[in-house]
Amino acid sequence: MLIARDNIFLNQTFADKQSIFRFLAHHAVAQGWAESAAQIEADLWEREKQYSTGFENQIAIPHAKTANVSRLG
């Protein structure tokens, strides 16, 4: 599956990882993929505890397996 351009966020400025996860969680709800931004954010944090989803040079692909997504985007 290719990532739609609307779901690639370049040149964004975030204060911290929490801000990034919150942004992504709210985007998922706004797109109709999930109902609870808070739950998606919690799922991202749970995944991050296992292993960081960030790469070098300020690139990251936060992701998580979750039952809280109702449809793929």
Short mmCIF file of C-alpha atoms in Angstrom, two decimals:
data_model
loop_
_atom_site.label_atom_id
_atom_site.label_comp_id
_atom_site.label_asym_id
_atom_site.label_seq_id
_atom_site.Cartn_x
_atom_site.Cartn_y
_atom_site.Cartn_z
CA MET A 1 0.00 0.00 0.00
CA LEU A 2 1.34 3.41 -0.92
CA ILE A 3 1.07 6.29 1.49
CA ALA A 4 -1.27 9.00 0.22
CA ARG A 5 0.30 12.44 -0.11
CA ASP A 6 -2.28 13.83 2.34
CA ASN A 7 -0.74 11.58 4.99
CA ILE A 8 2.86 12.72 4.54
CA PHE A 9 3.74 15.70 6.69
CA LEU A 10 6.87 17.56 5.64
CA ASN A 11 8.38 20.66 7.22
CA GLN A 12 6.33 20.32 10.38
CA THR A 13 7.58 21.67 13.69
CA PHE A 14 6.73 19.86 16.90
CA ALA A 15 8.00 20.60 20.38
CA ASP A 16 8.25 16.94 21.39
CA LYS A 17 7.16 13.39 20.67
CA GLN A 18 3.90 13.90 22.56
CA SER A 19 2.96 16.70 20.15
CA ILE A 20 3.67 14.45 17.18
CA PHE A 21 1.59 11.58 18.53
CA ARG A 22 -1.27 13.94 19.40
CA PHE A 23 -1.19 15.45 15.90
CA LEU A 24 -1.26 12.00 14.25
CA ALA A 25 -4.03 10.74 16.52
CA HIS A 26 -6.22 13.74 15.76
CA HIS A 27 -5.47 13.36 12.04
CA ALA A 28 -6.65 9.74 12.20
CA VAL A 29 -9.94 10.82 13.78
CA ALA A 30 -10.38 13.71 11.32
CA GLN A 31 -9.91 11.27 8.42
CA GLY A 32 -12.54 8.92 9.88
CA TRP A 33 -10.07 6.12 10.54
CA ALA A 34 -10.64 6.06 14.29
CA GLU A 35 -13.08 7.39 16.87
CA SER A 36 -10.78 8.14 19.80
CA ALA A 37 -7.68 10.30 19.41
CA ALA A 38 -6.79 9.61 23.04
CA GLN A 39 -6.78 5.86 22.45
CA ILE A 40 -4.74 6.13 19.26
CA GLU A 41 -2.22 8.31 21.11
CA ALA A 42 -2.03 5.74 23.91
CA ASP A 43 -1.45 2.98 21.34
CA LEU A 44 1.39 4.97 19.76
CA TRP A 45 3.02 5.38 23.18
CA GLU A 46 2.65 1.66 23.89
CA ARG A 47 4.39 0.84 20.60
CA GLU A 48 7.12 3.40 21.30
CA LYS A 49 7.87 1.67 24.63
CA GLN A 50 8.81 -1.47 22.67
CA TYR A 51 11.15 0.27 20.23
CA SER A 52 11.49 3.80 18.87
CA THR A 53 9.81 4.51 15.53
CA GLY A 54 12.15 7.41 14.83
CA PHE A 55 15.15 7.44 12.51
CA GLU A 56 18.14 9.73 12.25
CA ASN A 57 17.89 13.26 10.90
CA GLN A 58 14.48 14.00 12.42
CA ILE A 59 12.57 11.47 10.31
CA ALA A 60 9.98 9.29 11.98
CA ILE A 61 7.27 6.83 11.01
CA PRO A 62 5.17 6.45 14.17
CA HIS A 63 2.89 3.43 13.92
CA ALA A 64 1.12 0.85 16.07
CA LYS A 65 -1.03 -2.24 15.73
CA THR A 66 -4.34 -1.36 17.29
CA ALA A 67 -7.97 -2.42 17.37
CA ASN A 68 -8.88 1.26 17.65
CA VAL A 69 -8.63 1.93 13.91
CA SER A 70 -11.91 1.32 12.12
CA ARG A 71 -10.57 1.59 8.57
CA LEU A 72 -7.26 2.05 6.81
CA GLY A 73 -6.30 5.34 5.22
#
